[in-house]
Short mmCIF file of N, CA and C in Angstrom, two decimals:
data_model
loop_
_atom_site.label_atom_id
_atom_site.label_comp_id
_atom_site.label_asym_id
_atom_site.label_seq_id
_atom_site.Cartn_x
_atom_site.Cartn_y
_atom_site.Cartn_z
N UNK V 50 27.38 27.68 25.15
CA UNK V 50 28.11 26.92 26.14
C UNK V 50 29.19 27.77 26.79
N UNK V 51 30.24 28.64 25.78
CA UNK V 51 30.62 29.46 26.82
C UNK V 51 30.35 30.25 27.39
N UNK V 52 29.31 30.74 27.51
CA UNK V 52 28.43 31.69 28.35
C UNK V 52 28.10 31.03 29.95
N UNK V 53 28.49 29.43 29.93
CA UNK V 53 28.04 29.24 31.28
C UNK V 53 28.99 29.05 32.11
N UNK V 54 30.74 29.30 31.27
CA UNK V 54 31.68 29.41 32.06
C UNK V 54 32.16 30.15 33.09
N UNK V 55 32.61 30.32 34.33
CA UNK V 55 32.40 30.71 35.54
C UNK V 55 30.98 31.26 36.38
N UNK V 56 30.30 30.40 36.07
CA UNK V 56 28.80 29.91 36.74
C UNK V 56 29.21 28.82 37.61
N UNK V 57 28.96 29.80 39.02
CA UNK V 57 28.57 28.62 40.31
C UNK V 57 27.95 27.78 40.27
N UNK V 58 27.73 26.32 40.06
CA UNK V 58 26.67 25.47 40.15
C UNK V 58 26.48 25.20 41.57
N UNK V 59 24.80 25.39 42.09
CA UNK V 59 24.76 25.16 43.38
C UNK V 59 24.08 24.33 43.24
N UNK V 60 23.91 23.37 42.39
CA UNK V 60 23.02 21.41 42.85
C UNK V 60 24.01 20.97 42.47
N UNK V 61 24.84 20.22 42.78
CA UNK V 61 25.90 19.08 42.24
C UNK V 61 24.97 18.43 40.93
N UNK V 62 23.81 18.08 41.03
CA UNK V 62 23.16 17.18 40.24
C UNK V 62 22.97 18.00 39.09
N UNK V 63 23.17 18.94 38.77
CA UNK V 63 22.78 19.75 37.78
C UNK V 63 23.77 20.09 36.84
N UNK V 64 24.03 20.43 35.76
CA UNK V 64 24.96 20.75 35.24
C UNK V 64 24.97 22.25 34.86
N UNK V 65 26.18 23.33 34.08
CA UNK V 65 26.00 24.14 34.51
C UNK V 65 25.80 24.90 32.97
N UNK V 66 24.84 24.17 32.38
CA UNK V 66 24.27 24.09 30.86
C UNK V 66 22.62 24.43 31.75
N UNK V 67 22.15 24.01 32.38
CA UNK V 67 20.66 24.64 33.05
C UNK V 67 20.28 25.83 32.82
N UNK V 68 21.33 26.87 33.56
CA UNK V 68 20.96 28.17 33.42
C UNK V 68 21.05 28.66 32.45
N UNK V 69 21.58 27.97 30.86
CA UNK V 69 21.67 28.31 29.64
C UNK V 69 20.48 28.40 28.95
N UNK V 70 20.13 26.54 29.13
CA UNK V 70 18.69 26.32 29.04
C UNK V 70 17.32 27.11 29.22
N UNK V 71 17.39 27.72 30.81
CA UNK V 71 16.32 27.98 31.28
C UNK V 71 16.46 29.80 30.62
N UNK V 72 17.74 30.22 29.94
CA UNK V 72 17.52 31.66 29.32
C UNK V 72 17.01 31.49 28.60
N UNK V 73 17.07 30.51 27.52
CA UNK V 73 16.56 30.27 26.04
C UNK V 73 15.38 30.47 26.21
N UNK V 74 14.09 30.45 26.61
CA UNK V 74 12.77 31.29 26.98
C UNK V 74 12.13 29.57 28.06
N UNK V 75 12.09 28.97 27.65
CA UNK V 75 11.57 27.71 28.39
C UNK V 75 12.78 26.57 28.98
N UNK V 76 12.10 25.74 30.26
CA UNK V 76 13.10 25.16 30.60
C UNK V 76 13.21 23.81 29.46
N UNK V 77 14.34 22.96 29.64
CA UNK V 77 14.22 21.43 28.74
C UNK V 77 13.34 20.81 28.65
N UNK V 78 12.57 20.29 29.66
CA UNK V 78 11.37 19.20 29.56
C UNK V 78 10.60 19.74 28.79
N UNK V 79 10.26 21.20 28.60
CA UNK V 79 8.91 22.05 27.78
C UNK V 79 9.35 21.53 26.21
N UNK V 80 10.80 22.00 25.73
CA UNK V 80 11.12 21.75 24.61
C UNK V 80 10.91 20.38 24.10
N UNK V 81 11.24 19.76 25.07
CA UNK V 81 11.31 18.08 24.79
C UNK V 81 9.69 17.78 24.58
N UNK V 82 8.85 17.84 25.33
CA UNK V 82 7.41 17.88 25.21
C UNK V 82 6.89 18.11 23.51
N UNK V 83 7.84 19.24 23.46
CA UNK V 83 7.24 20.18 21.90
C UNK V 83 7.75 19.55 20.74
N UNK V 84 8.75 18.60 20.78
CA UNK V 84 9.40 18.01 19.82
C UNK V 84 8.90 16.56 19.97
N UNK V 85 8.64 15.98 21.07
CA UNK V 85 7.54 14.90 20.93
C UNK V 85 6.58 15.19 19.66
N UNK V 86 5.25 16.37 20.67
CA UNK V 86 4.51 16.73 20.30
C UNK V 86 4.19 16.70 18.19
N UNK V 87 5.68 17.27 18.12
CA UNK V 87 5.95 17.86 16.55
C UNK V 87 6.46 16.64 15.61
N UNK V 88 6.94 15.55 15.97
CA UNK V 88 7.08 13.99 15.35
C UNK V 88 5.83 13.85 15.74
N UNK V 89 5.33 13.48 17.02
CA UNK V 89 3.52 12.65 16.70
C UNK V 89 2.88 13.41 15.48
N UNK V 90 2.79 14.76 15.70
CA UNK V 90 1.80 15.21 14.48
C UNK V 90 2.27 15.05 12.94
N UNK V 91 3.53 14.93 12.52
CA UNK V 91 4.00 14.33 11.82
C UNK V 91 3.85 13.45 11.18
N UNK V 92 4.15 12.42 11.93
CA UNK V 92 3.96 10.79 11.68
C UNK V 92 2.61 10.57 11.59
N UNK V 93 1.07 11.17 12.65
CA UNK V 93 0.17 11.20 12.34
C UNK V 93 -0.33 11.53 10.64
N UNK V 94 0.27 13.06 10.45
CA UNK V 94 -0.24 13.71 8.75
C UNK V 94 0.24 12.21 7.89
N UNK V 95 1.59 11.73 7.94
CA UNK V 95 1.92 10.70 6.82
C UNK V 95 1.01 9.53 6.96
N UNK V 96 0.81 9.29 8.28
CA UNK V 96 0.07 8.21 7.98
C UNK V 96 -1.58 8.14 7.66
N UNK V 97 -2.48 9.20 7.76
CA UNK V 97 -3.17 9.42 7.26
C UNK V 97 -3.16 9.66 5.63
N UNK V 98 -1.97 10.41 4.88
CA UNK V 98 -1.94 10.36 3.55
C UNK V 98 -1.61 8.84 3.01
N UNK V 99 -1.02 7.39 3.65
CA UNK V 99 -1.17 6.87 3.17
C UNK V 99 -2.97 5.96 3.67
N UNK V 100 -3.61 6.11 4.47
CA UNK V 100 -4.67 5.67 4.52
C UNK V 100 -5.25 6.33 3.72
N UNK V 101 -5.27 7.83 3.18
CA UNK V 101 -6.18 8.35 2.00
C UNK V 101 -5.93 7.53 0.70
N UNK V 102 -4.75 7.16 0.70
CA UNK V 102 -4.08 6.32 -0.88
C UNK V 102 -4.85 4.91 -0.78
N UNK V 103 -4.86 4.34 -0.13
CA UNK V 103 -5.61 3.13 -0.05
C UNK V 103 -6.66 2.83 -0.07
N UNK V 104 -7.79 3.99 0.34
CA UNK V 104 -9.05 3.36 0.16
C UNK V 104 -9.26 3.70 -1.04
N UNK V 105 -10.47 2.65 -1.67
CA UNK V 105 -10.72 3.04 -3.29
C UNK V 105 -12.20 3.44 -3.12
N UNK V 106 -12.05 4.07 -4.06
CA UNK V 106 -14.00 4.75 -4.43
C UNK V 106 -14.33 3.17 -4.99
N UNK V 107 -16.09 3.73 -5.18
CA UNK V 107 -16.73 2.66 -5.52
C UNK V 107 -16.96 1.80 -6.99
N UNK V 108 -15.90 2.87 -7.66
CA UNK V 108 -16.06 2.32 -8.99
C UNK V 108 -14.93 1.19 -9.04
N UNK V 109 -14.05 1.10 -8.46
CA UNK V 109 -12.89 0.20 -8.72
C UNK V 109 -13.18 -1.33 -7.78
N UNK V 110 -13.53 -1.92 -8.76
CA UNK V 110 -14.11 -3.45 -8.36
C UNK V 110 -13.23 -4.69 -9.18
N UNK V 111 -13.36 -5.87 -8.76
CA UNK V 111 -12.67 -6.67 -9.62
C UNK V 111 -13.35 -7.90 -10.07
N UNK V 112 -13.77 -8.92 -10.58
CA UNK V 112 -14.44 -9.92 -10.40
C UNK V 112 -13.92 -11.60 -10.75
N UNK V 113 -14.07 -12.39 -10.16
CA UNK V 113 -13.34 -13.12 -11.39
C UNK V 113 -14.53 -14.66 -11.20
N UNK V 114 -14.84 -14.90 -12.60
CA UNK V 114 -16.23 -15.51 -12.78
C UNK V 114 -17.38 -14.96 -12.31
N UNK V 115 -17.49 -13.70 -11.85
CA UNK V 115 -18.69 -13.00 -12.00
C UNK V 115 -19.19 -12.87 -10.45
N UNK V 116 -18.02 -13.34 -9.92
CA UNK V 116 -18.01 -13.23 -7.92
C UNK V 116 -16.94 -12.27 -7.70
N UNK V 117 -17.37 -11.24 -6.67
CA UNK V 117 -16.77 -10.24 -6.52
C UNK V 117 -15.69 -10.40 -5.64
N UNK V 118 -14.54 -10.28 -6.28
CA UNK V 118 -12.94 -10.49 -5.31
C UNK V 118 -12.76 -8.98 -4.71
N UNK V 119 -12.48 -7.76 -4.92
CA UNK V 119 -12.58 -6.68 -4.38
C UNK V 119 -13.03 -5.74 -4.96
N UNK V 120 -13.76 -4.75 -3.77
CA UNK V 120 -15.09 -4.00 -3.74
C UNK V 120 -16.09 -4.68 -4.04
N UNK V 121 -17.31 -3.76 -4.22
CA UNK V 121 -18.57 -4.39 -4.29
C UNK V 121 -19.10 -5.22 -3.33
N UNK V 122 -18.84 -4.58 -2.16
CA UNK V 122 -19.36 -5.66 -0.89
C UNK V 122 -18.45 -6.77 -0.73
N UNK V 123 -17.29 -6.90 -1.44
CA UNK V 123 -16.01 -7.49 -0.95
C UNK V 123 -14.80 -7.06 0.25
N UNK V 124 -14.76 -6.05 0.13
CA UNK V 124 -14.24 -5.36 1.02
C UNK V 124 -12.56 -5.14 0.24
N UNK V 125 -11.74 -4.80 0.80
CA UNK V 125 -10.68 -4.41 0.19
C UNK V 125 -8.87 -5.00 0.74
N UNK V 126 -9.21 -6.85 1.22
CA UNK V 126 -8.64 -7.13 1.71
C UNK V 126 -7.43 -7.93 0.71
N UNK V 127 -8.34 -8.13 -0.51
CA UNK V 127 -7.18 -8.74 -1.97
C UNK V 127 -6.54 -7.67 -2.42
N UNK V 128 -6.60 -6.51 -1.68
CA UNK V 128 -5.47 -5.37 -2.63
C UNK V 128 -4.18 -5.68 -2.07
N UNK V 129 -2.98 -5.54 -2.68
CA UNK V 129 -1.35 -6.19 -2.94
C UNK V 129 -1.53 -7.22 -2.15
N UNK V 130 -2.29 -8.29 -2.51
CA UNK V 130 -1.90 -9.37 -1.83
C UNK V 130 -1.68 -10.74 -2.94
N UNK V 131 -0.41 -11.23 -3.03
CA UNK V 131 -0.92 -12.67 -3.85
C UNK V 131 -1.72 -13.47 -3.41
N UNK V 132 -2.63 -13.92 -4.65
CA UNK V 132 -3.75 -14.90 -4.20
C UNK V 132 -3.69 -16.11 -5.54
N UNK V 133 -3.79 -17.36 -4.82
CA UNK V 133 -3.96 -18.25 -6.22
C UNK V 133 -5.27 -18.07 -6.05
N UNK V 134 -5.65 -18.64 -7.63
CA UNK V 134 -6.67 -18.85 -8.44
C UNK V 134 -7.62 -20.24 -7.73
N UNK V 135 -9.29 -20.30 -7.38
CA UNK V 135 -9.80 -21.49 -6.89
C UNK V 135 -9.69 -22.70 -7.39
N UNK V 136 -9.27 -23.82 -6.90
CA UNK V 136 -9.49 -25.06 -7.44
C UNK V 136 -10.12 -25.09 -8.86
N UNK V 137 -11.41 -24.98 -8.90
CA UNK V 137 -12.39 -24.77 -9.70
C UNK V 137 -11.84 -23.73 -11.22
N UNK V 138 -11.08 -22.72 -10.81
CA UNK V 138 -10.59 -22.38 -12.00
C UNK V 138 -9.18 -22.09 -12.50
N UNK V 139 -8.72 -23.55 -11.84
CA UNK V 139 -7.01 -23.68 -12.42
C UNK V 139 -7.51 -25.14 -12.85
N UNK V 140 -8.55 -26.08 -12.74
CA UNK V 140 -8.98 -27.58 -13.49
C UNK V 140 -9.56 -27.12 -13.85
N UNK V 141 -10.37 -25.91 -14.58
CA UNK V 141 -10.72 -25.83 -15.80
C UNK V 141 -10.35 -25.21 -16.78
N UNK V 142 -9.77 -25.38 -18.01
CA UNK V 142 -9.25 -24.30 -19.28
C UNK V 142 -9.85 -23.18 -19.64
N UNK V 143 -11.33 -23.37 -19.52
CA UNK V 143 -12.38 -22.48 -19.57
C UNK V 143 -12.44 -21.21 -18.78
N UNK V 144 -11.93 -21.65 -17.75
CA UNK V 144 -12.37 -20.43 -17.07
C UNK V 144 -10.59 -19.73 -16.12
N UNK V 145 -10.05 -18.73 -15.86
CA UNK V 145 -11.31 -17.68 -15.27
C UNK V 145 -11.54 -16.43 -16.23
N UNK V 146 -12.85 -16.18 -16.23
CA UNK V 146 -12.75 -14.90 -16.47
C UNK V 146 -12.67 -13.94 -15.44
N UNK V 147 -11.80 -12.79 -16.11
CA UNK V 147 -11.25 -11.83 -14.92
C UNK V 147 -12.07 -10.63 -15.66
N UNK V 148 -12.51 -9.35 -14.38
CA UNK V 148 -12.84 -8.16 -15.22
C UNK V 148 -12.49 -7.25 -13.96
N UNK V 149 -12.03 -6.48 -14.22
CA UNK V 149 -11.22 -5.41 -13.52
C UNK V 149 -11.66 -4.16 -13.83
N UNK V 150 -12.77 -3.40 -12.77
CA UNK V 150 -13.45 -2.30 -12.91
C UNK V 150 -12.96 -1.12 -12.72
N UNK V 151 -12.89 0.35 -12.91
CA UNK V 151 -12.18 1.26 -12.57
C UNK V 151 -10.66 1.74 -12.86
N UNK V 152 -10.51 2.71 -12.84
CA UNK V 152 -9.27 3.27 -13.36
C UNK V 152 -8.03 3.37 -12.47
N UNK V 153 -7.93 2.89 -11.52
CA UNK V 153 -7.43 3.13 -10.31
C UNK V 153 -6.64 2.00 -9.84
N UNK V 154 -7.08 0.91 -10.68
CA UNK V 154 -6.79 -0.37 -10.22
C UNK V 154 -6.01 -1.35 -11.11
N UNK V 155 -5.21 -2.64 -10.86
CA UNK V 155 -4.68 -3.12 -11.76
C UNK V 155 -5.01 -5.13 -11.35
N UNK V 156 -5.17 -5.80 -12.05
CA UNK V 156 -4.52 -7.11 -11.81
C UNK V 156 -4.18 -7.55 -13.04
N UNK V 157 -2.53 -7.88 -11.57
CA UNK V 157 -1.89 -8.82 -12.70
C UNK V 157 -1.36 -10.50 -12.74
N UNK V 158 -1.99 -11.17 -13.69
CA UNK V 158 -2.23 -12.64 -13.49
C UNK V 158 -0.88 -13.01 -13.99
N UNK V 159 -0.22 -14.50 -13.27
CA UNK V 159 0.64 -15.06 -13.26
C UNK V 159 0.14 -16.63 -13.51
N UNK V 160 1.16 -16.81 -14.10
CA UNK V 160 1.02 -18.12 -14.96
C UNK V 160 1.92 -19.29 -13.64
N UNK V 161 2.71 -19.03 -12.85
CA UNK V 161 3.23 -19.73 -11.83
C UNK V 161 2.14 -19.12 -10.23
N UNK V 162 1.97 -20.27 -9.58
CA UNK V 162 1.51 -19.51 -8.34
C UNK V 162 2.28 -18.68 -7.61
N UNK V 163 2.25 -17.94 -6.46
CA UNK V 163 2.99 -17.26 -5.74
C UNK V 163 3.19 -15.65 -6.47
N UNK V 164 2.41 -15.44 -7.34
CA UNK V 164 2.90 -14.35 -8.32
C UNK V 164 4.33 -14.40 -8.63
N UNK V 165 4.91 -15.40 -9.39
CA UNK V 165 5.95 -15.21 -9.70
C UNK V 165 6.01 -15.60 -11.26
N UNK V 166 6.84 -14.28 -11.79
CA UNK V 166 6.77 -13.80 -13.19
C UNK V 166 7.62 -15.08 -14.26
N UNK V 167 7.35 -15.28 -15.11
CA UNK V 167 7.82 -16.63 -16.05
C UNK V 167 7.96 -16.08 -17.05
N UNK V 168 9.07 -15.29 -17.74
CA UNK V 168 8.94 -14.80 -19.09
C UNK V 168 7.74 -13.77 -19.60
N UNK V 169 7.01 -14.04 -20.54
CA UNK V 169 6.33 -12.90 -20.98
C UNK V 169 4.89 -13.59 -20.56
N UNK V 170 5.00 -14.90 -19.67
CA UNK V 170 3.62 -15.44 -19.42
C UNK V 170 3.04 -14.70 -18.12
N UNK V 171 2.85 -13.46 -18.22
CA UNK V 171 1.67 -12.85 -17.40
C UNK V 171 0.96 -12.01 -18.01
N UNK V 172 -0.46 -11.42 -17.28
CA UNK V 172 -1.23 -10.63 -18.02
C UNK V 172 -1.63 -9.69 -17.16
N UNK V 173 -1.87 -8.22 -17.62
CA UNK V 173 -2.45 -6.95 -17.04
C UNK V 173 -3.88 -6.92 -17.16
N UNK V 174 -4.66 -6.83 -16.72
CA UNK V 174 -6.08 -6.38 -16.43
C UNK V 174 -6.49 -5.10 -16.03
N UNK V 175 -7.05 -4.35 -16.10
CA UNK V 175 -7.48 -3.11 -15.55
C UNK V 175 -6.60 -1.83 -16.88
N UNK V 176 -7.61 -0.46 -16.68
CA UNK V 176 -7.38 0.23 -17.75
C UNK V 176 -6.44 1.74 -16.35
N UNK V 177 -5.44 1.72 -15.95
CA UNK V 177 -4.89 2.41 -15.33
C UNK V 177 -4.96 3.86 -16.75
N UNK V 178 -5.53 4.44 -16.60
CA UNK V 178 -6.01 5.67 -17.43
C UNK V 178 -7.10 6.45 -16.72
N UNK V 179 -6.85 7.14 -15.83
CA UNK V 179 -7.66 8.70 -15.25
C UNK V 179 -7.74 9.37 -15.80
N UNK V 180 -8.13 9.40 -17.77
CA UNK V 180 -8.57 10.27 -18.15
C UNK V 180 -9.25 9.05 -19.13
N UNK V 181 -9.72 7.71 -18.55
CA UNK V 181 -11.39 7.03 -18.75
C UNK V 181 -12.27 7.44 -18.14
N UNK V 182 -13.95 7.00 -18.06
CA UNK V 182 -14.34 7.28 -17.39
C UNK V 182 -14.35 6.33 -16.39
N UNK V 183 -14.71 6.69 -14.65
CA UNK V 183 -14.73 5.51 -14.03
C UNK V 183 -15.10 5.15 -13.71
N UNK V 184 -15.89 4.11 -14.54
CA UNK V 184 -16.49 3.06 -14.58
C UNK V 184 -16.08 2.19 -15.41
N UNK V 185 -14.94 2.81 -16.31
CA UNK V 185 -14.65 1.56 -17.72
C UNK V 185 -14.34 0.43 -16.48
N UNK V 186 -14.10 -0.98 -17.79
CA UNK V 186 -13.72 -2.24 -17.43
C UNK V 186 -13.35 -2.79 -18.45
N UNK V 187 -12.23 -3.48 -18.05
CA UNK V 187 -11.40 -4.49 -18.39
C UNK V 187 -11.69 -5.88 -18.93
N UNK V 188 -11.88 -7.13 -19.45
CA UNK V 188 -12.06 -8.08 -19.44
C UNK V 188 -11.38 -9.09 -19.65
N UNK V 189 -10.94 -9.89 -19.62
CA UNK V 189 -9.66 -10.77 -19.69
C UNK V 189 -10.34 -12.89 -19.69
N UNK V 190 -10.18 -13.19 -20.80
CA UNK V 190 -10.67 -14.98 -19.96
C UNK V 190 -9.84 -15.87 -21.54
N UNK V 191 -9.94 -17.25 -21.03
CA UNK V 191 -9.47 -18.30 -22.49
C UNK V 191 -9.92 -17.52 -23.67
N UNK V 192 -10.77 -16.66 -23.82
CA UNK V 192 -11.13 -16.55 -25.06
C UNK V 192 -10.13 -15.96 -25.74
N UNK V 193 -9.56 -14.95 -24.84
CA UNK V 193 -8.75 -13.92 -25.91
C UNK V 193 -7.13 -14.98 -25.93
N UNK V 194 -7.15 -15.46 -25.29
CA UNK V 194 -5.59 -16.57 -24.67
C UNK V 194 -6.11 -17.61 -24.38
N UNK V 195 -6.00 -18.55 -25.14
CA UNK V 195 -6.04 -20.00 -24.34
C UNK V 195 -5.51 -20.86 -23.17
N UNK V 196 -3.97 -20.10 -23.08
CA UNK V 196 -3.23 -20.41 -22.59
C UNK V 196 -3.79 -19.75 -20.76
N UNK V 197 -4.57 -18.63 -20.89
CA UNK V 197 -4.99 -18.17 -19.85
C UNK V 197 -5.51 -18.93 -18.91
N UNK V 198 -6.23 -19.97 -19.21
CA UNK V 198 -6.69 -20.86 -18.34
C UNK V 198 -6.27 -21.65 -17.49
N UNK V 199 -4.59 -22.00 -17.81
CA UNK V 199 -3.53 -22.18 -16.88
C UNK V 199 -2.97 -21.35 -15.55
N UNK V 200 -3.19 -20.82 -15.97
CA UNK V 200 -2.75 -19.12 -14.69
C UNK V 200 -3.28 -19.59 -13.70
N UNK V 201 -2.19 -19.36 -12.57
CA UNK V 201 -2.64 -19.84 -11.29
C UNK V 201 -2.91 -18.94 -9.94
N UNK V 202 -2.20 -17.59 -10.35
CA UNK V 202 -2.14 -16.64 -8.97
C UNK V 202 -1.80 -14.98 -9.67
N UNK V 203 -2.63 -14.34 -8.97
CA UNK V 203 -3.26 -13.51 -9.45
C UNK V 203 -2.54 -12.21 -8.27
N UNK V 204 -2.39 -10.93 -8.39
CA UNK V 204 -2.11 -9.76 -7.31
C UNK V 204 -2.53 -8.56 -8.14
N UNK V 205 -3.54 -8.13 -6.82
CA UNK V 205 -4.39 -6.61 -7.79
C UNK V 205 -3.64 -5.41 -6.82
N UNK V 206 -3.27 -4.39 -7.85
CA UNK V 206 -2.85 -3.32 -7.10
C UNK V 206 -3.20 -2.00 -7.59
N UNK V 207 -3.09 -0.91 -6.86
CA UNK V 207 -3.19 0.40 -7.40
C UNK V 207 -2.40 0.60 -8.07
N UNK V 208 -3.02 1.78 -9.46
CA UNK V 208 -2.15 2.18 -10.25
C UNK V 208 -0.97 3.52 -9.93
#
């Protein structure tokens, strides 16, 4: 900046920081362009590393009564999402059985809907261990807990 002191400015509109600018090897708009340029590609790389984090291979599936909640031709729209449990298996004690495929993956069942935690009344599903193979599975239903059959809302997430 003091280098542009006693510099004639001949555009009024200009300031007399220009001819500073235009020494530095390129004029402003070029730089400005390049620092766009250098956040888009940026923000592009991060957001691709989190789309790599999200999709799951084909071993990580979930089921609950033996109908596929995610993967397996489910698609991957129950991942971090709370979901209650169907009609069908919060009026019955019996059921659900849960089985949680792959190493990659977790659900965890809640005994209140909304996934909200009640003391020590929730349960983990899934074997978060990448040094199983992957394909292990999980299994979870009244048998091992009676009390399981109450559980009303369920959220599967990566490990």
């Amino acid at each position: 900046l003091n280098q542009c002191r006693g510099l004639k400015i001949r555009h009024p509109s200009r300031s007399c920081h220009e001819p500073c600018r235009a020494r530095m090897g390129f004029p402003l708009p070029v730089a400005m362009q390049l620092h766009a340029v250098l956040v888009a590609a940026l923000a592009l790389a991060a957001s691709g590393a989190l789309v790599r984090k999200s999709e799951l291979d084909i071993n990580q599936k979930v089921y609950i009564e033996n109908a596929p909640i995610l993967g397996d031709g489910a698609g991957e729209e129950a991942l971090n999402q709370c979901r209650e449990f169907a009609d069908q298996h919060v009026s019955n004690p019996a059921a659900p059985t849960v089985k949680v495929c792959g190493t990659g993956i977790k659900m965890t069942v809640f005994l209140r809907g909304r996934c909200e935690a009640y003391y020590e009344h929730s349960v983990t599903v899934g074997k978060c261990d990448s040094g199983m193979q992957a394909d292990t599975c999980d299994t979870w239903s009244p048998m091992q807990n009676f009390g399981f059959g109450f559980y009303e809302s369920y959220m599967i997430e990566q490990c």
